[in-house]
CSV table of C-alpha atoms in Angstrom, one decimal:
chain,number,residue,atom,x,y,z
A,1,MET,CA,149.3,15.3,-62.0
A,2,LYS,CA,150.2,19.0,-63.1
A,3,ILE,CA,150.9,21.7,-60.2
A,4,VAL,CA,151.6,25.4,-61.5
A,5,VAL,CA,153.9,27.6,-59.1
A,6,VAL,CA,153.8,31.5,-59.9
A,7,ASP,CA,156.3,33.3,-57.8
A,8,ASP,CA,158.6,35.9,-58.7
A,9,GLU,CA,161.0,34.8,-56.0
A,10,THR,CA,163.0,32.6,-58.6
A,11,LEU,CA,164.8,30.7,-55.9
A,12,LEU,CA,162.1,29.6,-53.9
A,13,VAL,CA,159.9,28.5,-57.1
A,14,LYS,CA,163.1,26.2,-57.7
A,15,GLY,CA,162.9,24.4,-54.2
A,16,ILE,CA,159.0,24.0,-54.5
A,17,ARG,CA,159.3,22.6,-58.1
A,18,PHE,CA,162.7,20.7,-56.6
A,19,ASN,CA,160.4,18.7,-53.5
A,20,LEU,CA,157.0,18.6,-55.5
A,21,GLN,CA,158.8,16.8,-58.4
A,22,ASN,CA,159.7,14.3,-55.5
A,23,GLU,CA,156.3,13.7,-54.9
A,24,GLY,CA,156.1,12.5,-58.0
A,25,TYR,CA,154.3,15.8,-59.2
A,26,GLN,CA,154.9,17.6,-63.1
A,27,VAL,CA,155.3,21.3,-61.6
A,28,LEU,CA,155.1,24.4,-64.0
A,29,THR,CA,156.4,27.6,-63.1
A,30,GLY,CA,156.0,31.2,-63.8
A,31,THR,CA,156.5,34.8,-62.6
A,32,ASN,CA,154.1,36.9,-62.6
A,33,GLY,CA,150.1,37.2,-63.1
A,34,LEU,CA,149.7,36.9,-66.6
A,35,GLU,CA,151.4,33.9,-66.7
A,36,ALA,CA,149.6,32.3,-63.9
A,37,VAL,CA,146.9,33.2,-66.2
A,38,GLU,CA,147.7,31.6,-69.4
A,39,LEU,CA,149.1,28.2,-67.1
A,40,ALA,CA,145.8,27.8,-65.6
A,41,LYS,CA,144.3,27.0,-69.4
A,42,ASP,CA,146.0,23.7,-69.0
A,43,PRO,CA,143.4,21.2,-68.5
A,44,GLU,CA,145.4,18.7,-67.1
A,45,VAL,CA,146.4,21.3,-63.9
A,46,GLY,CA,145.4,19.9,-60.8
A,47,LEU,CA,146.1,22.7,-58.6
A,48,MET,CA,147.8,26.5,-58.6
A,49,ILE,CA,150.2,27.8,-56.0
A,50,LEU,CA,150.0,31.5,-56.1
A,51,ASP,CA,152.3,34.4,-54.8
A,52,VAL,CA,150.5,37.8,-53.8
A,53,MET,CA,152.7,40.1,-54.7
A,54,MET,CA,153.9,39.8,-58.1
A,55,PRO,CA,154.6,42.0,-61.2
A,56,GLU,CA,152.6,42.5,-64.3
A,57,MET,CA,149.9,41.5,-62.7
A,58,ASP,CA,149.5,40.4,-58.7
A,59,GLY,CA,148.2,37.1,-57.2
A,60,LEU,CA,144.6,38.1,-56.5
A,61,ALA,CA,144.1,39.7,-59.4
A,62,ALA,CA,145.1,36.6,-61.4
A,63,CYS,CA,143.1,34.3,-59.1
A,64,ALA,CA,140.2,36.2,-59.7
A,65,LYS,CA,140.6,36.3,-63.3
A,66,ILE,CA,141.3,32.4,-63.5
A,67,ARG,CA,137.8,31.6,-61.6
A,68,GLU,CA,136.3,33.6,-64.4
A,69,PHE,CA,137.2,30.1,-66.0
A,70,SER,CA,138.5,27.3,-64.4
A,71,GLN,CA,137.7,25.9,-60.3
A,72,VAL,CA,141.0,24.8,-60.2
A,73,PRO,CA,142.2,24.8,-56.2
A,74,ILE,CA,144.4,27.1,-55.5
A,75,ILE,CA,147.1,28.2,-52.7
A,76,MET,CA,148.0,31.6,-52.0
A,77,LEU,CA,151.5,32.4,-50.9
A,78,THR,CA,152.4,36.0,-48.8
A,79,ALA,CA,154.7,37.4,-47.1
A,80,LYS,CA,151.7,39.4,-45.4
A,81,THR,CA,150.1,38.3,-42.0
A,82,GLU,CA,147.1,40.0,-41.4
A,83,ASP,CA,144.0,38.4,-41.6
A,84,MET,CA,142.3,41.1,-44.0
A,85,ASP,CA,144.8,39.9,-46.3
A,86,LYS,CA,143.6,36.5,-45.9
A,87,LEU,CA,140.1,37.4,-46.1
A,88,MET,CA,140.7,39.4,-49.3
A,89,GLY,CA,142.1,36.3,-51.0
A,90,PHE,CA,139.3,34.2,-50.0
A,91,GLU,CA,137.1,36.8,-51.5
A,92,HIS,CA,139.1,36.4,-54.7
A,93,GLY,CA,138.5,32.7,-55.0
A,94,ALA,CA,141.9,31.4,-53.4
A,95,ASP,CA,141.2,28.0,-51.3
A,96,ASP,CA,143.8,27.9,-48.8
A,97,TYR,CA,146.5,30.3,-47.6
A,98,LEU,CA,150.1,30.0,-46.5
A,99,THR,CA,152.2,32.6,-45.1
A,100,LYS,CA,156.0,33.3,-45.9
A,101,PRO,CA,158.1,31.9,-44.6
A,102,PHE,CA,156.6,28.5,-44.5
A,103,ASN,CA,158.0,24.7,-44.0
A,104,ILE,CA,158.0,22.6,-47.1
A,105,LEU,CA,156.5,19.8,-45.2
A,106,GLU,CA,153.8,22.1,-44.2
A,107,LEU,CA,153.2,22.8,-48.1
A,108,LYS,CA,153.2,19.6,-49.0
A,109,ALA,CA,150.5,18.8,-46.7
A,110,ARG,CA,148.2,21.5,-47.5
A,111,ILE,CA,148.5,20.5,-50.9
A,112,ARG,CA,147.4,16.9,-50.1
A,113,ALA,CA,145.1,18.2,-47.9
A,114,LEU,CA,143.3,20.3,-50.5
A,115,LEU,CA,143.5,17.9,-53.4
A,116,ARG,CA,141.5,15.3,-51.1
A,117,ARG,CA,139.0,17.7,-50.7
A,118,THR,CA,138.8,18.5,-54.4
A,119,ALA,CA,138.6,14.7,-55.0
A,120,ALA,CA,135.5,14.2,-52.7
A,121,GLN,CA,133.4,17.4,-53.7
A,122,ARG,CA,134.0,15.9,-57.3
A,123,GLN,CA,133.2,12.3,-56.1
A,124,GLU,CA,129.9,14.1,-54.6
A,125,ILE,CA,128.7,16.3,-58.0
A,126,ALA,CA,129.0,13.0,-59.8
A,127,ARG,CA,127.0,10.7,-57.9
A,128,SER,CA,124.6,13.6,-57.6
A,129,ARG,CA,124.1,13.1,-61.3
A,130,GLN,CA,124.0,9.0,-61.2
A,131,VAL,CA,120.6,7.1,-59.8
A,132,SER,CA,121.2,3.9,-58.8
A,133,ALA,CA,119.3,0.9,-57.1
A,134,GLY,CA,120.9,-3.0,-57.0
A,135,SER,CA,122.6,-3.6,-60.2
A,136,ILE,CA,121.6,-0.8,-62.2
A,137,THR,CA,122.7,2.6,-62.6
A,138,LEU,CA,122.0,6.0,-64.7
A,139,ASP,CA,124.2,8.0,-65.7
A,140,LEU,CA,122.0,11.2,-66.6
A,141,ASP,CA,124.6,13.6,-68.1
A,142,GLY,CA,125.3,11.0,-70.8
A,143,ARG,CA,122.0,9.6,-70.6
A,144,ASN,CA,123.8,5.6,-69.9
A,145,ALA,CA,122.4,2.7,-68.7
A,146,TYR,CA,124.7,0.3,-66.8
A,147,LYS,CA,123.7,-3.4,-65.8
A,148,ASN,CA,126.0,-4.7,-63.0
A,149,GLY,CA,128.7,-2.0,-64.4
A,150,GLU,CA,128.1,-3.0,-67.9
A,151,LEU,CA,126.9,-0.8,-70.4
A,152,VAL,CA,123.2,-1.1,-71.6
A,153,ASP,CA,122.0,0.1,-74.8
A,154,LEU,CA,118.5,1.7,-74.5
A,155,THR,CA,116.5,3.7,-76.6
A,156,ALA,CA,115.6,7.2,-75.8
A,157,LYS,CA,112.2,6.4,-74.9
A,158,GLU,CA,113.6,3.5,-72.6
A,159,PHE,CA,115.9,5.8,-71.0
A,160,ASP,CA,113.3,8.0,-70.2
A,161,VAL,CA,110.8,5.5,-68.6
A,162,ILE,CA,113.5,4.1,-66.4
A,163,GLU,CA,115.0,7.3,-65.4
A,164,PHE,CA,110.9,8.7,-64.4
A,165,LEU,CA,110.5,5.3,-62.4
A,166,MET,CA,113.7,5.6,-60.6
A,167,ARG,CA,113.4,9.0,-59.4
A,168,ASN,CA,110.2,8.6,-58.1
A,169,ALA,CA,110.8,5.0,-56.7
A,170,ASN,CA,108.3,3.1,-54.9
A,171,ARG,CA,105.2,4.9,-56.3
A,172,VAL,CA,102.9,3.5,-58.7
A,173,TYR,CA,102.0,4.9,-62.2
A,174,SER,CA,99.5,4.0,-64.0
A,175,ARG,CA,99.8,3.2,-67.9
A,176,GLU,CA,98.0,6.7,-68.8
A,177,ALA,CA,99.5,8.8,-66.7
A,178,LEU,CA,103.1,7.2,-67.9
A,179,LEU,CA,102.0,7.9,-71.5
A,180,ASP,CA,101.1,11.5,-70.3
A,181,THR,CA,104.5,12.2,-68.3
A,182,ILE,CA,106.9,10.3,-71.2
A,183,TRP,CA,105.3,10.5,-74.5
A,184,ALA,CA,102.9,13.6,-73.8
A,185,TYR,CA,99.9,12.2,-75.9
A,186,GLU,CA,102.1,11.2,-78.4
A,187,TYR,CA,100.9,7.8,-78.3
A,188,ARG,CA,97.7,8.1,-76.4
A,189,SER,CA,95.6,5.8,-78.3
A,190,ASP,CA,97.8,2.7,-77.9
A,191,ILE,CA,98.1,2.5,-74.3
A,192,ARG,CA,100.1,-1.2,-75.0
A,193,THR,CA,103.5,1.0,-76.2
A,194,VAL,CA,103.7,1.2,-71.9
A,195,ASP,CA,103.5,-2.4,-71.7
A,196,VAL,CA,106.1,-2.8,-74.5
A,197,HIS,CA,108.7,-0.5,-73.4
A,198,ILE,CA,108.1,-2.1,-69.6
A,199,ARG,CA,109.0,-5.9,-70.9
A,200,ARG,CA,112.3,-4.5,-73.0
A,201,LEU,CA,113.2,-2.8,-70.2
A,202,ARG,CA,113.0,-6.0,-67.5
A,203,GLU,CA,115.1,-8.0,-70.3
A,204,LYS,CA,118.0,-5.3,-70.9
A,205,LEU,CA,118.1,-4.3,-66.8
A,206,GLU,CA,116.9,-7.3,-64.8
A,207,GLU,CA,118.7,-10.4,-63.6
A,208,ASN,CA,115.7,-12.6,-64.2
A,209,PRO,CA,113.2,-10.7,-66.5
A,210,ALA,CA,110.3,-13.5,-65.6
A,211,LYS,CA,111.1,-12.6,-62.0
A,212,PRO,CA,112.1,-8.7,-61.7
A,213,GLN,CA,113.2,-7.5,-58.4
A,214,HIS,CA,113.3,-3.8,-59.2
A,215,ILE,CA,110.4,-2.9,-62.2
A,216,LEU,CA,107.4,-4.4,-60.6
A,217,THR,CA,103.9,-4.7,-61.4
A,218,LYS,CA,101.1,-3.4,-59.6
A,219,TRP,CA,98.4,-5.5,-60.2
A,220,GLY,CA,95.2,-3.6,-61.7
A,221,VAL,CA,97.5,0.0,-60.9
A,222,GLY,CA,100.2,0.2,-63.1
A,223,TYR,CA,104.2,0.5,-62.6
A,224,TYR,CA,106.9,1.3,-60.2
A,225,PHE,CA,110.4,0.8,-59.3
A,226,LYS,CA,111.3,-1.2,-56.4
A,227,GLY,CA,114.2,0.5,-55.0
């Protein structure tokens, strides 16, 4: 992972870079806010450490500028101790704040904690864009379906049907309701199209299509997904 360190104190930057490289990080450095903004455009950058007081553009302005295009975690460094200065940093988009002088062990601990928190947030966002039940998982962004972790080739309409049923698990929908919702009357005269798609989905996603566990029929009513 790349970590960016931007501070106009050359010796401080060298010390941070040496310690972070020993931790296995790739370290990019700069001396002013303008350089910080440019370095933030690297998609491989996983965290930034910015000094508040820098030439060309100060750390607060650089942080605000970076927030216009990136949510990379940012730790601000400052010689100031007033709470108002810290609040200003957070208002400009900083994630954490460390007052100079500081112990390098504390900086490393802050980095690890921030990276863990960021990773957890990203995982939560990813989970919110997935629907899963048993061996079946749908990636809603990529519109991909998986069975036991293996990609399953679904048509666009097959994906629409299974997504709708999984999002509304345990609710029974008649063939007419599914036609109205998924096909928007496109095949209103041929209700059998629903049966065909349900059969194909069972063949592709169920462990035993003859005895489905998830894509079920409520006889005389319609179809539903058992979560």
